[in-house]
Short mmCIF file of C-alpha atoms in Angstrom, two decimals:
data_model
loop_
_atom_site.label_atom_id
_atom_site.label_comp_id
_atom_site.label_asym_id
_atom_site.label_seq_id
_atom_site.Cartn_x
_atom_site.Cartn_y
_atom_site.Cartn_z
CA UNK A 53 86.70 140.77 71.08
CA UNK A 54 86.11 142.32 74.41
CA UNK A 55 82.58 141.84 74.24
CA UNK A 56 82.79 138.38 73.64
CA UNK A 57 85.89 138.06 76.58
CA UNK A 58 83.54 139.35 79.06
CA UNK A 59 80.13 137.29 78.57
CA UNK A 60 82.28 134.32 78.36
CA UNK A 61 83.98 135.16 81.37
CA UNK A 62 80.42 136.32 83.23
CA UNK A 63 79.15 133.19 82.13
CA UNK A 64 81.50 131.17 84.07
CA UNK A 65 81.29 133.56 87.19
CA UNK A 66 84.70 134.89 86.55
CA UNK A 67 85.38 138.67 85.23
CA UNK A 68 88.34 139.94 82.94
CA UNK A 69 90.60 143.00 81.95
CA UNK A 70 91.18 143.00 78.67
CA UNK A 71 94.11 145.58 77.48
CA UNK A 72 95.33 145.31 73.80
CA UNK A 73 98.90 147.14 72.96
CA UNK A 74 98.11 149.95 70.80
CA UNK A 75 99.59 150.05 67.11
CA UNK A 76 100.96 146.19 66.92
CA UNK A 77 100.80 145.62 63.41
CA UNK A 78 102.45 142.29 62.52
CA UNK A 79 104.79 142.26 59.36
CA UNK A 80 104.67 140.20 56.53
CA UNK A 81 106.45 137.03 57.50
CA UNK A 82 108.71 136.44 54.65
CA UNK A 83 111.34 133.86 54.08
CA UNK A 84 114.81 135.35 53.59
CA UNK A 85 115.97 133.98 50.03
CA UNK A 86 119.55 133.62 50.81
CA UNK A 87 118.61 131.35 53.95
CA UNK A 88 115.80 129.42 52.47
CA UNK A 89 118.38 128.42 49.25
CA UNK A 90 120.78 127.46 52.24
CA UNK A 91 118.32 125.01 54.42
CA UNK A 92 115.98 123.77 51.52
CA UNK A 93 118.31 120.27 50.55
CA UNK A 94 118.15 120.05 54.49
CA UNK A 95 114.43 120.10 55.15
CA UNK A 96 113.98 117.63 51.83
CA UNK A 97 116.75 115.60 53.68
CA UNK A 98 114.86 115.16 56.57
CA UNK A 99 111.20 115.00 54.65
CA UNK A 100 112.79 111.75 52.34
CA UNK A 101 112.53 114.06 49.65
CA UNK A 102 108.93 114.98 50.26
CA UNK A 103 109.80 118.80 50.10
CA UNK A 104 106.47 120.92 48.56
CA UNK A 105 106.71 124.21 47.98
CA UNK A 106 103.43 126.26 48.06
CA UNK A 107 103.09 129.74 46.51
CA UNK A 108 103.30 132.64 48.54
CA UNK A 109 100.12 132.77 51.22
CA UNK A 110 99.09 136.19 53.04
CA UNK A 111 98.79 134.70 56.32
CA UNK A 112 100.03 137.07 59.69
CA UNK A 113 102.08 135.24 61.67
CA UNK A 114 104.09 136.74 64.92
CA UNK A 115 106.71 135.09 63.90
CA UNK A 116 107.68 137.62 60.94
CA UNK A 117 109.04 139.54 64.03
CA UNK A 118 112.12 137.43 64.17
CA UNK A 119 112.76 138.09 60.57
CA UNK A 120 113.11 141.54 61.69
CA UNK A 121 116.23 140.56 63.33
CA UNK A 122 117.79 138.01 61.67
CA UNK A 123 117.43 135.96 58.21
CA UNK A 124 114.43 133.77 58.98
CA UNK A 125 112.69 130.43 57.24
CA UNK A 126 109.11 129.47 58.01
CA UNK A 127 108.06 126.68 57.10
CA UNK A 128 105.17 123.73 57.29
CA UNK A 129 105.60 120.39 58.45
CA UNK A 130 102.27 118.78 57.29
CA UNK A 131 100.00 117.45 59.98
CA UNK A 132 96.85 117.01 58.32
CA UNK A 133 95.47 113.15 59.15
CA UNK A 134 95.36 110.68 56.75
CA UNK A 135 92.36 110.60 54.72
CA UNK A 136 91.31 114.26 54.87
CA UNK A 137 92.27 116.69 51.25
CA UNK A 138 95.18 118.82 52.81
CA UNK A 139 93.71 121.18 50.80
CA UNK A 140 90.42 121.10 52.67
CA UNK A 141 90.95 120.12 55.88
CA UNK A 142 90.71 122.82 58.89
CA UNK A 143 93.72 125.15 59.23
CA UNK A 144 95.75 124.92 62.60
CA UNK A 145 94.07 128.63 63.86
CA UNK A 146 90.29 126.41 63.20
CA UNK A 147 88.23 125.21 66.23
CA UNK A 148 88.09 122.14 63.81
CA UNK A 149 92.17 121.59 63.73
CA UNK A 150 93.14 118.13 64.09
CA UNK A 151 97.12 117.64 63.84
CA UNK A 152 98.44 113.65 63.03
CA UNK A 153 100.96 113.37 65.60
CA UNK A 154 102.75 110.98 63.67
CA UNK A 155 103.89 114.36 61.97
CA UNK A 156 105.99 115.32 65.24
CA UNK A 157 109.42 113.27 64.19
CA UNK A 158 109.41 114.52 60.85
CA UNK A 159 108.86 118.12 62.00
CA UNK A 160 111.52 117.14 65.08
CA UNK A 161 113.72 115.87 62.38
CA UNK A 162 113.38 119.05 59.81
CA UNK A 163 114.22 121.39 62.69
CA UNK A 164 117.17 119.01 63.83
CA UNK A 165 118.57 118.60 60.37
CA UNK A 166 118.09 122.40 59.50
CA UNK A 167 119.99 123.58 62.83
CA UNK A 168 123.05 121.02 62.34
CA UNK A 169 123.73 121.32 58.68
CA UNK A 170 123.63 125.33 59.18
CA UNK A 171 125.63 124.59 61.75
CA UNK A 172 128.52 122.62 59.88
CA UNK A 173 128.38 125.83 57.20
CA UNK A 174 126.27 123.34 55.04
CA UNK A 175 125.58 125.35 51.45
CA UNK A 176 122.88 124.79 48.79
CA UNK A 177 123.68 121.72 46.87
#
């Protein structure tokens, strides 16, 4: 990583100082049960009933470090473009990442529907 930080930088004229923290090791980002149980008739709410669940992945994700703190729900909104298999198309972390930005109200309206019902005290149905 630092080798390839520099020539890109010498290539452009420009120099840099890399410095990576010692001994970060990012958690498994799980969602807490109790929580997810709570917020799932929320998010299918908002989706019109679209809610998918996957199976577990073993992706690293900084945000696990909230879970660390508090319950904590991570979730997908699905931006893949119509057309592509979901399945197949690049992942968001891909040079090749292409998000539909008609998925931005549905992911505006999962967060807003999620925060208000837990909120109100809202339950699992």
């Amino acid at each position: 990583l630092r080798s390839v930080a520099e020539h890109v930088a010498a290539a452009h004229g420009a120099s840099v100082e890399m410095k990576l923290p010692d001994g970060v090791n990012y958690p498994v980002t799980r969602n807490d049960p109790e929580l997810t149980a709570r917020l799932r008739p929320s998010l299918a709410r908002a989706a019109g009933g679209r809610l998918i669940e996957i199976p577990p992945i073993t992706g690293s994700e900084d945000f696990s470090f909230y879970g660390q703190h508090a319950p904590a729900l991570f979730f997908f909104v699905g931006a893949t473009p119509p057309g592509p298999d979901a399945k197949s198309a690049p992942t968001n972390h891909s040079p090749e990442f292409f998000v539909d930005e008609a998925a931005l109200p549905l992911g505006t309206r999962a967060l807003l529907q999620a925060s208000l019902d837990f909120l109100a005290g809202a339950s699992a149905d």
